Amino acid sequence: EVQLVESGGDLIQPGRSLRLSCTASGFTFGDYALNWFRQAPGKGLEWVGVIRGKAYGGATEYAASVKGRFTISRDDSKSIAYLQMNSLKTEDTAVYYCARRNVWNYFYYYMDIWGKGTTVTVSS
Amino acid sequence: DIQMTQSPPSLSTSVGDRVTITCRASQSIRTYLNWYQQKPGKAPDLLIYGASNLQSGVPSRFSGSGSGTDFTLTISSLQPEDSATYYCQQSSSKPLTFGGGTKVEIK
């Protein structure tokens, strides 16, 4: 079965760091880009960042709200992607989802597989 | 950044009704537009990609149309299991952005 499973969510104090994991199974992980999204309580979906597959050297991009604080990495040998979150703020409180990016007709990108999410609560 | 605006924010309608949700982009995104369904406490599920392509396994009562700045998601005959929030998302440029969502409730 093709699936993604996030882990690592926790209650954590502002200013601290946390690392989330996204473990893949059922597909060749290294062939795909992996996006992270988040959803604050009662709010909509927000893109956090992306890490591309091995064909693109694992390049990353980030939303402005997390750039410089969050880092995405991947270990293709373990089929795991990571979201390292530093200098956490209360506004980072959200459910964090990882999602596989698929492509159609070379340029049409979409997220076809999502994990169930992991909850991060930033509070003193 | 490309802003995505959905309307209406919510709607309440009956089983069997036709439902139309609109999504407008702040600039042209050609057909780089995806639709997702999200049920409470669950992750989003892909419904439509490339504005009008139905994801495998999605019921044919769902359809998408549009190009440029104006897009539509249609549910031809609403079913009880369609109660959810629907989001559009543009993949034309980074940052990826979503509409604010449309909550569909069954009367």
mmCIF file with all atom_site columns, C-alpha atoms in Angstrom:
data_model
loop_
_atom_site.group_PDB
_atom_site.id
_atom_site.type_symbol
_atom_site.label_atom_id
_atom_site.label_alt_id
_atom_site.label_comp_id
_atom_site.label_asym_id
_atom_site.label_entity_id
_atom_site.label_seq_id
_atom_site.pdbx_PDB_ins_code
_atom_site.Cartn_x
_atom_site.Cartn_y
_atom_site.Cartn_z
_atom_site.occupancy
_atom_site.B_iso_or_equiv
_atom_site.pdbx_formal_charge
_atom_site.auth_seq_id
_atom_site.auth_comp_id
_atom_site.auth_asym_id
_atom_site.auth_atom_id
_atom_site.pdbx_PDB_model_num
ATOM 1   C CA . GLU A 1 1   ? 0.000   0.000  0.000   1.00 0.00 ? 1   GLU A CA 1
ATOM 2   C CA . VAL A 1 2   ? 1.255   3.436  -0.919  1.00 0.00 ? 2   VAL A CA 1
ATOM 3   C CA . GLN A 1 3   ? 1.343   5.580  2.202   1.00 0.00 ? 3   GLN A CA 1
ATOM 4   C CA . LEU A 1 4   ? 3.039   8.316  4.177   1.00 0.00 ? 4   LEU A CA 1
ATOM 5   C CA . VAL A 1 5   ? 3.161   8.415  7.959   1.00 0.00 ? 5   VAL A CA 1
ATOM 6   C CA . GLU A 1 6   ? 4.178   11.505 9.902   1.00 0.00 ? 6   GLU A CA 1
ATOM 7   C CA . SER A 1 7   ? 5.567   11.391 13.414  1.00 0.00 ? 7   SER A CA 1
ATOM 8   C CA . GLY A 1 8   ? 7.304   13.585 15.936  1.00 0.00 ? 8   GLY A CA 1
ATOM 9   C CA . GLY A 1 9   ? 4.582   16.059 16.807  1.00 0.00 ? 9   GLY A CA 1
ATOM 10  C CA . ASP A 1 10  ? 4.601   17.315 20.376  1.00 0.00 ? 10  ASP A CA 1
ATOM 11  C CA . LEU A 1 11  ? 3.801   20.109 22.813  1.00 0.00 ? 11  LEU A CA 1
ATOM 12  C CA . ILE A 1 12  ? 6.830   22.341 22.882  1.00 0.00 ? 12  ILE A CA 1
ATOM 13  C CA . GLN A 1 13  ? 7.796   25.732 24.272  1.00 0.00 ? 13  GLN A CA 1
ATOM 14  C CA . PRO A 1 14  ? 8.377   28.785 22.090  1.00 0.00 ? 14  PRO A CA 1
ATOM 15  C CA . GLY A 1 15  ? 11.963  29.117 20.913  1.00 0.00 ? 15  GLY A CA 1
ATOM 16  C CA . ARG A 1 16  ? 12.648  25.397 21.071  1.00 0.00 ? 16  ARG A CA 1
ATOM 17  C CA . SER A 1 17  ? 13.297  22.969 18.194  1.00 0.00 ? 17  SER A CA 1
ATOM 18  C CA . LEU A 1 18  ? 11.447  19.919 16.944  1.00 0.00 ? 18  LEU A CA 1
ATOM 19  C CA . ARG A 1 19  ? 12.001  17.446 14.128  1.00 0.00 ? 19  ARG A CA 1
ATOM 20  C CA . LEU A 1 20  ? 9.140   15.786 12.294  1.00 0.00 ? 20  LEU A CA 1
ATOM 21  C CA . SER A 1 21  ? 9.520   12.645 10.207  1.00 0.00 ? 21  SER A CA 1
ATOM 22  C CA . CYS A 1 22  ? 7.578   11.446 7.188   1.00 0.00 ? 22  CYS A CA 1
ATOM 23  C CA . THR A 1 23  ? 8.044   7.750  6.471   1.00 0.00 ? 23  THR A CA 1
ATOM 24  C CA . ALA A 1 24  ? 7.043   6.434  3.062   1.00 0.00 ? 24  ALA A CA 1
ATOM 25  C CA . SER A 1 25  ? 6.148   2.965  1.906   1.00 0.00 ? 25  SER A CA 1
ATOM 26  C CA . GLY A 1 26  ? 4.778   1.299  -1.202  1.00 0.00 ? 26  GLY A CA 1
ATOM 27  C CA . PHE A 1 27  ? 6.620   3.397  -3.795  1.00 0.00 ? 27  PHE A CA 1
ATOM 28  C CA . THR A 1 28  ? 10.142  4.409  -4.870  1.00 0.00 ? 28  THR A CA 1
ATOM 29  C CA . PHE A 1 29  ? 10.587  7.305  -2.485  1.00 0.00 ? 29  PHE A CA 1
ATOM 30  C CA . GLY A 1 30  ? 13.618  8.839  -4.190  1.00 0.00 ? 30  GLY A CA 1
ATOM 31  C CA . ASP A 1 31  ? 11.719  9.371  -7.437  1.00 0.00 ? 31  ASP A CA 1
ATOM 32  C CA . TYR A 1 32  ? 9.339   11.903 -5.913  1.00 0.00 ? 32  TYR A CA 1
ATOM 33  C CA . ALA A 1 33  ? 9.373   15.377 -4.454  1.00 0.00 ? 33  ALA A CA 1
ATOM 34  C CA . LEU A 1 34  ? 7.903   15.629 -0.979  1.00 0.00 ? 34  LEU A CA 1
ATOM 35  C CA . ASN A 1 35  ? 5.975   18.637 0.289   1.00 0.00 ? 35  ASN A CA 1
ATOM 36  C CA . TRP A 1 36  ? 5.130   19.672 3.824   1.00 0.00 ? 36  TRP A CA 1
ATOM 37  C CA . PHE A 1 37  ? 1.906   21.511 4.616   1.00 0.00 ? 37  PHE A CA 1
ATOM 38  C CA . ARG A 1 38  ? 0.312   22.676 7.816   1.00 0.00 ? 38  ARG A CA 1
ATOM 39  C CA . GLN A 1 39  ? -3.129  23.558 9.065   1.00 0.00 ? 39  GLN A CA 1
ATOM 40  C CA . ALA A 1 40  ? -3.607  25.724 12.120  1.00 0.00 ? 40  ALA A CA 1
ATOM 41  C CA . PRO A 1 41  ? -6.641  24.904 14.302  1.00 0.00 ? 41  PRO A CA 1
ATOM 42  C CA . GLY A 1 42  ? -9.823  25.816 12.443  1.00 0.00 ? 42  GLY A CA 1
ATOM 43  C CA . LYS A 1 43  ? -7.895  27.300 9.531   1.00 0.00 ? 43  LYS A CA 1
ATOM 44  C CA . GLY A 1 44  ? -7.069  26.420 5.955   1.00 0.00 ? 44  GLY A CA 1
ATOM 45  C CA . LEU A 1 45  ? -4.082  24.707 4.391   1.00 0.00 ? 45  LEU A CA 1
ATOM 46  C CA . GLU A 1 46  ? -0.682  26.365 4.172   1.00 0.00 ? 46  GLU A CA 1
ATOM 47  C CA . TRP A 1 47  ? 2.307   25.209 2.179   1.00 0.00 ? 47  TRP A CA 1
ATOM 48  C CA . VAL A 1 48  ? 5.500   24.946 4.249   1.00 0.00 ? 48  VAL A CA 1
ATOM 49  C CA . GLY A 1 49  ? 8.091   23.730 1.771   1.00 0.00 ? 49  GLY A CA 1
ATOM 50  C CA . VAL A 1 50  ? 9.274   21.097 -0.673  1.00 0.00 ? 50  VAL A CA 1
ATOM 51  C CA . ILE A 1 51  ? 12.250  18.851 -1.223  1.00 0.00 ? 51  ILE A CA 1
ATOM 52  C CA . ARG A 1 52  ? 12.771  17.518 -4.706  1.00 0.00 ? 52  ARG A CA 1
ATOM 53  C CA . GLY A 1 53  ? 13.822  14.040 -5.664  1.00 0.00 ? 53  GLY A CA 1
ATOM 54  C CA . LYS A 1 54  ? 17.280  12.709 -6.403  1.00 0.00 ? 54  LYS A CA 1
ATOM 55  C CA . ALA A 1 55  ? 17.051  13.667 -10.076 1.00 0.00 ? 55  ALA A CA 1
ATOM 56  C CA . TYR A 1 56  ? 17.005  17.312 -8.937  1.00 0.00 ? 56  TYR A CA 1
ATOM 57  C CA . GLY A 1 57  ? 19.613  16.933 -6.229  1.00 0.00 ? 57  GLY A CA 1
ATOM 58  C CA . GLY A 1 58  ? 17.155  17.185 -3.385  1.00 0.00 ? 58  GLY A CA 1
ATOM 59  C CA . ALA A 1 59  ? 16.714  20.943 -3.855  1.00 0.00 ? 59  ALA A CA 1
ATOM 60  C CA . THR A 1 60  ? 14.460  22.696 -1.348  1.00 0.00 ? 60  THR A CA 1
ATOM 61  C CA . GLU A 1 61  ? 12.128  25.690 -1.279  1.00 0.00 ? 61  GLU A CA 1
ATOM 62  C CA . TYR A 1 62  ? 10.271  27.225 1.661   1.00 0.00 ? 62  TYR A CA 1
ATOM 63  C CA . ALA A 1 63  ? 7.403   29.493 2.473   1.00 0.00 ? 63  ALA A CA 1
ATOM 64  C CA . ALA A 1 64  ? 8.462   32.941 3.603   1.00 0.00 ? 64  ALA A CA 1
ATOM 65  C CA . SER A 1 65  ? 6.890   32.349 7.035   1.00 0.00 ? 65  SER A CA 1
ATOM 66  C CA . VAL A 1 66  ? 9.327   29.529 7.833   1.00 0.00 ? 66  VAL A CA 1
ATOM 67  C CA . LYS A 1 67  ? 12.380  30.319 5.695   1.00 0.00 ? 67  LYS A CA 1
ATOM 68  C CA . GLY A 1 68  ? 15.520  30.435 7.831   1.00 0.00 ? 68  GLY A CA 1
ATOM 69  C CA . ARG A 1 69  ? 13.856  28.550 10.681  1.00 0.00 ? 69  ARG A CA 1
ATOM 70  C CA . PHE A 1 70  ? 12.688  25.296 9.055   1.00 0.00 ? 70  PHE A CA 1
ATOM 71  C CA . THR A 1 71  ? 14.793  22.843 7.056   1.00 0.00 ? 71  THR A CA 1
ATOM 72  C CA . ILE A 1 72  ? 13.585  19.912 4.980   1.00 0.00 ? 72  ILE A CA 1
ATOM 73  C CA . SER A 1 73  ? 15.878  16.963 4.329   1.00 0.00 ? 73  SER A CA 1
ATOM 74  C CA . ARG A 1 74  ? 15.516  13.405 3.151   1.00 0.00 ? 74  ARG A CA 1
ATOM 75  C CA . ASP A 1 75  ? 17.153  10.014 3.508   1.00 0.00 ? 75  ASP A CA 1
ATOM 76  C CA . ASP A 1 76  ? 16.183  8.024  0.437   1.00 0.00 ? 76  ASP A CA 1
ATOM 77  C CA . SER A 1 77  ? 17.854  4.873  1.804   1.00 0.00 ? 77  SER A CA 1
ATOM 78  C CA . LYS A 1 78  ? 15.299  4.898  4.627   1.00 0.00 ? 78  LYS A CA 1
ATOM 79  C CA . SER A 1 79  ? 12.411  6.426  2.652   1.00 0.00 ? 79  SER A CA 1
ATOM 80  C CA . ILE A 1 80  ? 12.102  9.202  5.222   1.00 0.00 ? 80  ILE A CA 1
ATOM 81  C CA . ALA A 1 81  ? 11.778  12.953 4.897   1.00 0.00 ? 81  ALA A CA 1
ATOM 82  C CA . TYR A 1 82  ? 12.367  15.299 7.800   1.00 0.00 ? 82  TYR A CA 1
ATOM 83  C CA . LEU A 1 83  ? 11.133  18.717 8.778   1.00 0.00 ? 83  LEU A CA 1
ATOM 84  C CA . GLN A 1 84  ? 13.528  20.350 11.224  1.00 0.00 ? 84  GLN A CA 1
ATOM 85  C CA . MET A 1 85  ? 11.787  23.238 12.963  1.00 0.00 ? 85  MET A CA 1
ATOM 86  C CA . ASN A 1 86  ? 13.876  25.715 14.935  1.00 0.00 ? 86  ASN A CA 1
ATOM 87  C CA . SER A 1 87  ? 12.972  28.868 16.850  1.00 0.00 ? 87  SER A CA 1
ATOM 88  C CA . LEU A 1 88  ? 9.377   27.755 17.069  1.00 0.00 ? 88  LEU A CA 1
ATOM 89  C CA . LYS A 1 89  ? 6.672   30.360 17.549  1.00 0.00 ? 89  LYS A CA 1
ATOM 90  C CA . THR A 1 90  ? 3.145   30.046 18.880  1.00 0.00 ? 90  THR A CA 1
ATOM 91  C CA . GLU A 1 91  ? 1.878   30.700 15.362  1.00 0.00 ? 91  GLU A CA 1
ATOM 92  C CA . ASP A 1 92  ? 3.577   27.478 14.196  1.00 0.00 ? 92  ASP A CA 1
ATOM 93  C CA . THR A 1 93  ? 0.931   25.522 16.106  1.00 0.00 ? 93  THR A CA 1
ATOM 94  C CA . ALA A 1 94  ? -0.746  23.296 13.544  1.00 0.00 ? 94  ALA A CA 1
ATOM 95  C CA . VAL A 1 95  ? -1.275  19.830 12.173  1.00 0.00 ? 95  VAL A CA 1
ATOM 96  C CA . TYR A 1 96  ? 1.646   19.127 9.851   1.00 0.00 ? 96  TYR A CA 1
ATOM 97  C CA . TYR A 1 97  ? 1.128   16.967 6.783   1.00 0.00 ? 97  TYR A CA 1
ATOM 98  C CA . CYS A 1 98  ? 3.615   15.542 4.337   1.00 0.00 ? 98  CYS A CA 1
ATOM 99  C CA . ALA A 1 99  ? 2.424   14.838 0.818   1.00 0.00 ? 99  ALA A CA 1
ATOM 100 C CA . ARG A 1 100 ? 3.888   13.202 -2.259  1.00 0.00 ? 100 ARG A CA 1
ATOM 101 C CA . ARG A 1 101 ? 4.107   15.414 -5.310  1.00 0.00 ? 101 ARG A CA 1
ATOM 102 C CA . ASN A 1 102 ? 3.163   13.722 -8.532  1.00 0.00 ? 102 ASN A CA 1
ATOM 103 C CA . VAL A 1 103 ? 3.321   15.151 -12.034 1.00 0.00 ? 103 VAL A CA 1
ATOM 104 C CA . TRP A 1 104 ? 1.181   14.944 -15.153 1.00 0.00 ? 104 TRP A CA 1
ATOM 105 C CA . ASN A 1 105 ? 2.203   16.051 -18.602 1.00 0.00 ? 105 ASN A CA 1
ATOM 106 C CA . TYR A 1 106 ? 5.596   17.295 -17.388 1.00 0.00 ? 106 TYR A CA 1
ATOM 107 C CA . PHE A 1 107 ? 4.438   20.495 -15.714 1.00 0.00 ? 107 PHE A CA 1
ATOM 108 C CA . TYR A 1 108 ? 1.234   19.769 -13.821 1.00 0.00 ? 108 TYR A CA 1
ATOM 109 C CA . TYR A 1 109 ? 2.090   19.111 -10.191 1.00 0.00 ? 109 TYR A CA 1
ATOM 110 C CA . TYR A 1 110 ? -0.365  17.818 -7.606  1.00 0.00 ? 110 TYR A CA 1
ATOM 111 C CA . MET A 1 111 ? -0.294  16.123 -4.215  1.00 0.00 ? 111 MET A CA 1
ATOM 112 C CA . ASP A 1 112 ? -1.725  12.642 -4.627  1.00 0.00 ? 112 ASP A CA 1
ATOM 113 C CA . ILE A 1 113 ? -0.680  10.925 -1.376  1.00 0.00 ? 113 ILE A CA 1
ATOM 114 C CA . TRP A 1 114 ? -0.992  12.586 2.035   1.00 0.00 ? 114 TRP A CA 1
ATOM 115 C CA . GLY A 1 115 ? -0.079  11.391 5.485   1.00 0.00 ? 115 GLY A CA 1
ATOM 116 C CA . LYS A 1 116 ? -2.600  11.578 8.318   1.00 0.00 ? 116 LYS A CA 1
ATOM 117 C CA . GLY A 1 117 ? -0.724  14.428 9.953   1.00 0.00 ? 117 GLY A CA 1
ATOM 118 C CA . THR A 1 118 ? 1.070   15.053 13.231  1.00 0.00 ? 118 THR A CA 1
ATOM 119 C CA . THR A 1 119 ? 0.170   17.782 15.716  1.00 0.00 ? 119 THR A CA 1
ATOM 120 C CA . VAL A 1 120 ? 2.616   20.425 16.850  1.00 0.00 ? 120 VAL A CA 1
ATOM 121 C CA . THR A 1 121 ? 1.566   22.701 19.697  1.00 0.00 ? 121 THR A CA 1
ATOM 122 C CA . VAL A 1 122 ? 3.845   25.591 20.574  1.00 0.00 ? 122 VAL A CA 1
ATOM 123 C CA . SER A 1 123 ? 2.951   26.975 23.957  1.00 0.00 ? 123 SER A CA 1
ATOM 124 C CA . SER A 1 124 ? 4.598   27.984 27.198  1.00 0.00 ? 124 SER A CA 1
ATOM 125 C CA . ASP B 2 1   ? 2.235   35.435 -4.296  1.00 0.00 ? 1   ASP B CA 1
ATOM 126 C CA . ILE B 2 2   ? -0.868  34.232 -6.132  1.00 0.00 ? 2   ILE B CA 1
ATOM 127 C CA . GLN B 2 3   ? -4.023  34.703 -4.079  1.00 0.00 ? 3   GLN B CA 1
ATOM 128 C CA . MET B 2 4   ? -6.786  32.127 -4.426  1.00 0.00 ? 4   MET B CA 1
ATOM 129 C CA . THR B 2 5   ? -10.341 33.129 -3.534  1.00 0.00 ? 5   THR B CA 1
ATOM 130 C CA . GLN B 2 6   ? -13.101 30.577 -3.161  1.00 0.00 ? 6   GLN B CA 1
ATOM 131 C CA . SER B 2 7   ? -16.829 31.132 -3.012  1.00 0.00 ? 7   SER B CA 1
ATOM 132 C CA . PRO B 2 8   ? -19.062 30.546 -1.278  1.00 0.00 ? 8   PRO B CA 1
ATOM 133 C CA . PRO B 2 9   ? -17.297 29.972 2.076   1.00 0.00 ? 9   PRO B CA 1
ATOM 134 C CA . SER B 2 10  ? -20.043 27.541 2.994   1.00 0.00 ? 10  SER B CA 1
ATOM 135 C CA . LEU B 2 11  ? -23.229 26.081 1.619   1.00 0.00 ? 11  LEU B CA 1
ATOM 136 C CA . SER B 2 12  ? -25.997 23.815 2.830   1.00 0.00 ? 12  SER B CA 1
ATOM 137 C CA . THR B 2 13  ? -27.905 21.790 0.307   1.00 0.00 ? 13  THR B CA 1
ATOM 138 C CA . SER B 2 14  ? -29.791 18.549 -0.165  1.00 0.00 ? 14  SER B CA 1
ATOM 139 C CA . VAL B 2 15  ? -28.791 15.107 -1.306  1.00 0.00 ? 15  VAL B CA 1
ATOM 140 C CA . GLY B 2 16  ? -29.120 14.880 -5.072  1.00 0.00 ? 16  GLY B CA 1
ATOM 141 C CA . ASP B 2 17  ? -28.580 18.600 -5.678  1.00 0.00 ? 17  ASP B CA 1
ATOM 142 C CA . ARG B 2 18  ? -26.008 19.999 -8.048  1.00 0.00 ? 18  ARG B CA 1
ATOM 143 C CA . VAL B 2 19  ? -23.239 21.890 -6.231  1.00 0.00 ? 19  VAL B CA 1
ATOM 144 C CA . THR B 2 20  ? -20.917 24.445 -7.797  1.00 0.00 ? 20  THR B CA 1
ATOM 145 C CA . ILE B 2 21  ? -17.861 25.907 -6.051  1.00 0.00 ? 21  ILE B CA 1
ATOM 146 C CA . THR B 2 22  ? -15.820 28.636 -7.663  1.00 0.00 ? 22  THR B CA 1
ATOM 147 C CA . CYS B 2 23  ? -12.166 29.536 -7.285  1.00 0.00 ? 23  CYS B CA 1
ATOM 148 C CA . ARG B 2 24  ? -10.536 32.681 -8.613  1.00 0.00 ? 24  ARG B CA 1
ATOM 149 C CA . ALA B 2 25  ? -6.804  33.313 -8.945  1.00 0.00 ? 25  ALA B CA 1
ATOM 150 C CA . SER B 2 26  ? -5.275  36.779 -8.589  1.00 0.00 ? 26  SER B CA 1
ATOM 151 C CA . GLN B 2 27  ? -3.423  36.246 -11.881 1.00 0.00 ? 27  GLN B CA 1
ATOM 152 C CA . SER B 2 28  ? -3.524  33.736 -14.672 1.00 0.00 ? 28  SER B CA 1
ATOM 153 C CA . ILE B 2 29  ? -2.508  30.232 -13.659 1.00 0.00 ? 29  ILE B CA 1
ATOM 154 C CA . ARG B 2 30  ? -3.479  28.632 -16.972 1.00 0.00 ? 30  ARG B CA 1
ATOM 155 C CA . THR B 2 31  ? -4.808  25.223 -15.812 1.00 0.00 ? 31  THR B CA 1
ATOM 156 C CA . TYR B 2 32  ? -2.375  24.665 -12.941 1.00 0.00 ? 32  TYR B CA 1
ATOM 157 C CA . LEU B 2 33  ? -5.210  24.163 -10.514 1.00 0.00 ? 33  LEU B CA 1
ATOM 158 C CA . ASN B 2 34  ? -6.003  21.266 -8.194  1.00 0.00 ? 34  ASN B CA 1
ATOM 159 C CA . TRP B 2 35  ? -9.016  20.493 -6.006  1.00 0.00 ? 35  TRP B CA 1
ATOM 160 C CA . TYR B 2 36  ? -8.950  18.650 -2.692  1.00 0.00 ? 36  TYR B CA 1
ATOM 161 C CA . GLN B 2 37  ? -11.623 17.346 -0.341  1.00 0.00 ? 37  GLN B CA 1
ATOM 162 C CA . GLN B 2 38  ? -11.014 17.350 3.395   1.00 0.00 ? 38  GLN B CA 1
ATOM 163 C CA . LYS B 2 39  ? -13.235 15.746 6.007   1.00 0.00 ? 39  LYS B CA 1
ATOM 164 C CA . PRO B 2 40  ? -12.991 16.726 9.686   1.00 0.00 ? 40  PRO B CA 1
ATOM 165 C CA . GLY B 2 41  ? -9.885  15.345 11.373  1.00 0.00 ? 41  GLY B CA 1
ATOM 166 C CA . LYS B 2 42  ? -8.604  13.857 8.131   1.00 0.00 ? 42  LYS B CA 1
ATOM 167 C CA . ALA B 2 43  ? -5.942  14.728 5.577   1.00 0.00 ? 43  ALA B CA 1
ATOM 168 C CA . PRO B 2 44  ? -6.941  16.261 2.254   1.00 0.00 ? 44  PRO B CA 1
ATOM 169 C CA . ASP B 2 45  ? -7.754  13.932 -0.646  1.00 0.00 ? 45  ASP B CA 1
ATOM 170 C CA . LEU B 2 46  ? -7.010  14.849 -4.240  1.00 0.00 ? 46  LEU B CA 1
ATOM 171 C CA . LEU B 2 47  ? -10.091 15.132 -6.440  1.00 0.00 ? 47  LEU B CA 1
ATOM 172 C CA . ILE B 2 48  ? -9.037  16.995 -9.581  1.00 0.00 ? 48  ILE B CA 1
ATOM 173 C CA . TYR B 2 49  ? -5.665  17.962 -11.048 1.00 0.00 ? 49  TYR B CA 1
ATOM 174 C CA . GLY B 2 50  ? -4.819  20.162 -13.996 1.00 0.00 ? 50  GLY B CA 1
ATOM 175 C CA . ALA B 2 51  ? -8.191  21.897 -13.559 1.00 0.00 ? 51  ALA B CA 1
ATOM 176 C CA . SER B 2 52  ? -10.258 19.120 -15.120 1.00 0.00 ? 52  SER B CA 1
ATOM 177 C CA . ASN B 2 53  ? -8.583  15.724 -14.719 1.00 0.00 ? 53  ASN B CA 1
ATOM 178 C CA . LEU B 2 54  ? -10.333 13.362 -12.342 1.00 0.00 ? 54  LEU B CA 1
ATOM 179 C CA . GLN B 2 55  ? -7.996  11.573 -9.952  1.00 0.00 ? 55  GLN B CA 1
ATOM 180 C CA . SER B 2 56  ? -8.202  7.789  -10.135 1.00 0.00 ? 56  SER B CA 1
ATOM 181 C CA . GLY B 2 57  ? -10.857 6.387  -7.806  1.00 0.00 ? 57  GLY B CA 1
ATOM 182 C CA . VAL B 2 58  ? -12.779 9.651  -7.466  1.00 0.00 ? 58  VAL B CA 1
ATOM 183 C CA . PRO B 2 59  ? -16.495 9.319  -8.325  1.00 0.00 ? 59  PRO B CA 1
ATOM 184 C CA . SER B 2 60  ? -17.507 10.697 -11.701 1.00 0.00 ? 60  SER B CA 1
ATOM 185 C CA . ARG B 2 61  ? -20.052 13.054 -10.106 1.00 0.00 ? 61  ARG B CA 1
ATOM 186 C CA . PHE B 2 62  ? -17.077 15.323 -9.418  1.00 0.00 ? 62  PHE B CA 1
ATOM 187 C CA . SER B 2 63  ? -15.818 17.475 -12.265 1.00 0.00 ? 63  SER B CA 1
ATOM 188 C CA . GLY B 2 64  ? -13.627 20.534 -12.719 1.00 0.00 ? 64  GLY B CA 1
ATOM 189 C CA . SER B 2 65  ? -13.406 23.226 -15.341 1.00 0.00 ? 65  SER B CA 1
ATOM 190 C CA . GLY B 2 66  ? -11.829 26.575 -16.055 1.00 0.00 ? 66  GLY B CA 1
ATOM 191 C CA . SER B 2 67  ? -8.588  28.181 -17.102 1.00 0.00 ? 67  SER B CA 1
ATOM 192 C CA . GLY B 2 68  ? -6.740  31.435 -16.569 1.00 0.00 ? 68  GLY B CA 1
ATOM 193 C CA . THR B 2 69  ? -8.191  32.938 -13.407 1.00 0.00 ? 69  THR B CA 1
ATOM 194 C CA . ASP B 2 70  ? -11.626 31.341 -13.011 1.00 0.00 ? 70  ASP B CA 1
ATOM 195 C CA . PHE B 2 71  ? -12.297 27.748 -12.072 1.00 0.00 ? 71  PHE B CA 1
ATOM 196 C CA . THR B 2 72  ? -15.229 25.618 -10.992 1.00 0.00 ? 72  THR B CA 1
ATOM 197 C CA . LEU B 2 73  ? -15.662 22.388 -9.070  1.00 0.00 ? 73  LEU B CA 1
ATOM 198 C CA . THR B 2 74  ? -19.022 20.731 -9.679  1.00 0.00 ? 74  THR B CA 1
ATOM 199 C CA . ILE B 2 75  ? -20.678 17.887 -7.840  1.00 0.00 ? 75  ILE B CA 1
ATOM 200 C CA . SER B 2 76  ? -23.431 16.730 -10.166 1.00 0.00 ? 76  SER B CA 1
ATOM 201 C CA . SER B 2 77  ? -25.559 14.944 -7.576  1.00 0.00 ? 77  SER B CA 1
ATOM 202 C CA . LEU B 2 78  ? -24.571 15.501 -3.963  1.00 0.00 ? 78  LEU B CA 1
ATOM 203 C CA . GLN B 2 79  ? -24.218 12.407 -1.806  1.00 0.00 ? 79  GLN B CA 1
ATOM 204 C CA . PRO B 2 80  ? -24.122 12.234 2.013   1.00 0.00 ? 80  PRO B CA 1
ATOM 205 C CA . GLU B 2 81  ? -20.455 11.281 1.969   1.00 0.00 ? 81  GLU B CA 1
ATOM 206 C CA . ASP B 2 82  ? -19.627 14.516 0.112   1.00 0.00 ? 82  ASP B CA 1
ATOM 207 C CA . SER B 2 83  ? -20.075 16.543 3.293   1.00 0.00 ? 83  SER B CA 1
ATOM 208 C CA . ALA B 2 84  ? -16.608 18.077 3.624   1.00 0.00 ? 84  ALA B CA 1
ATOM 209 C CA . THR B 2 85  ? -14.518 21.178 3.025   1.00 0.00 ? 85  THR B CA 1
ATOM 210 C CA . TYR B 2 86  ? -13.197 21.674 -0.488  1.00 0.00 ? 86  TYR B CA 1
ATOM 211 C CA . TYR B 2 87  ? -9.995  23.543 -1.326  1.00 0.00 ? 87  TYR B CA 1
ATOM 212 C CA . CYS B 2 88  ? -8.542  24.743 -4.585  1.00 0.00 ? 88  CYS B CA 1
ATOM 213 C CA . GLN B 2 89  ? -4.745  25.003 -4.884  1.00 0.00 ? 89  GLN B CA 1
ATOM 214 C CA . GLN B 2 90  ? -2.576  26.573 -7.553  1.00 0.00 ? 90  GLN B CA 1
ATOM 215 C CA . SER B 2 91  ? 0.629   24.916 -8.719  1.00 0.00 ? 91  SER B CA 1
ATOM 216 C CA . SER B 2 92  ? 1.638   27.621 -11.199 1.00 0.00 ? 92  SER B CA 1
ATOM 217 C CA . SER B 2 93  ? 4.296   29.153 -8.987  1.00 0.00 ? 93  SER B CA 1
ATOM 218 C CA . LYS B 2 94  ? 5.807   29.050 -5.524  1.00 0.00 ? 94  LYS B CA 1
ATOM 219 C CA . PRO B 2 95  ? 4.617   29.564 -2.896  1.00 0.00 ? 95  PRO B CA 1
ATOM 220 C CA . LEU B 2 96  ? 1.868   27.039 -3.496  1.00 0.00 ? 96  LEU B CA 1
ATOM 221 C CA . THR B 2 97  ? -1.350  28.627 -2.292  1.00 0.00 ? 97  THR B CA 1
ATOM 222 C CA . PHE B 2 98  ? -4.825  27.435 -1.412  1.00 0.00 ? 98  PHE B CA 1
ATOM 223 C CA . GLY B 2 99  ? -8.226  28.978 -1.442  1.00 0.00 ? 99  GLY B CA 1
ATOM 224 C CA . GLY B 2 100 ? -9.866  29.557 1.909   1.00 0.00 ? 100 GLY B CA 1
ATOM 225 C CA . GLY B 2 101 ? -12.104 26.524 1.534   1.00 0.00 ? 101 GLY B CA 1
ATOM 226 C CA . THR B 2 102 ? -15.788 25.858 0.950   1.00 0.00 ? 102 THR B CA 1
ATOM 227 C CA . LYS B 2 103 ? -17.631 23.892 3.589   1.00 0.00 ? 103 LYS B CA 1
ATOM 228 C CA . VAL B 2 104 ? -20.399 21.770 2.111   1.00 0.00 ? 104 VAL B CA 1
ATOM 229 C CA . GLU B 2 105 ? -23.099 20.613 4.485   1.00 0.00 ? 105 GLU B CA 1
ATOM 230 C CA . ILE B 2 106 ? -26.050 18.346 3.862   1.00 0.00 ? 106 ILE B CA 1
ATOM 231 C CA . LYS B 2 107 ? -29.469 19.666 4.846   1.00 0.00 ? 107 LYS B CA 1
#
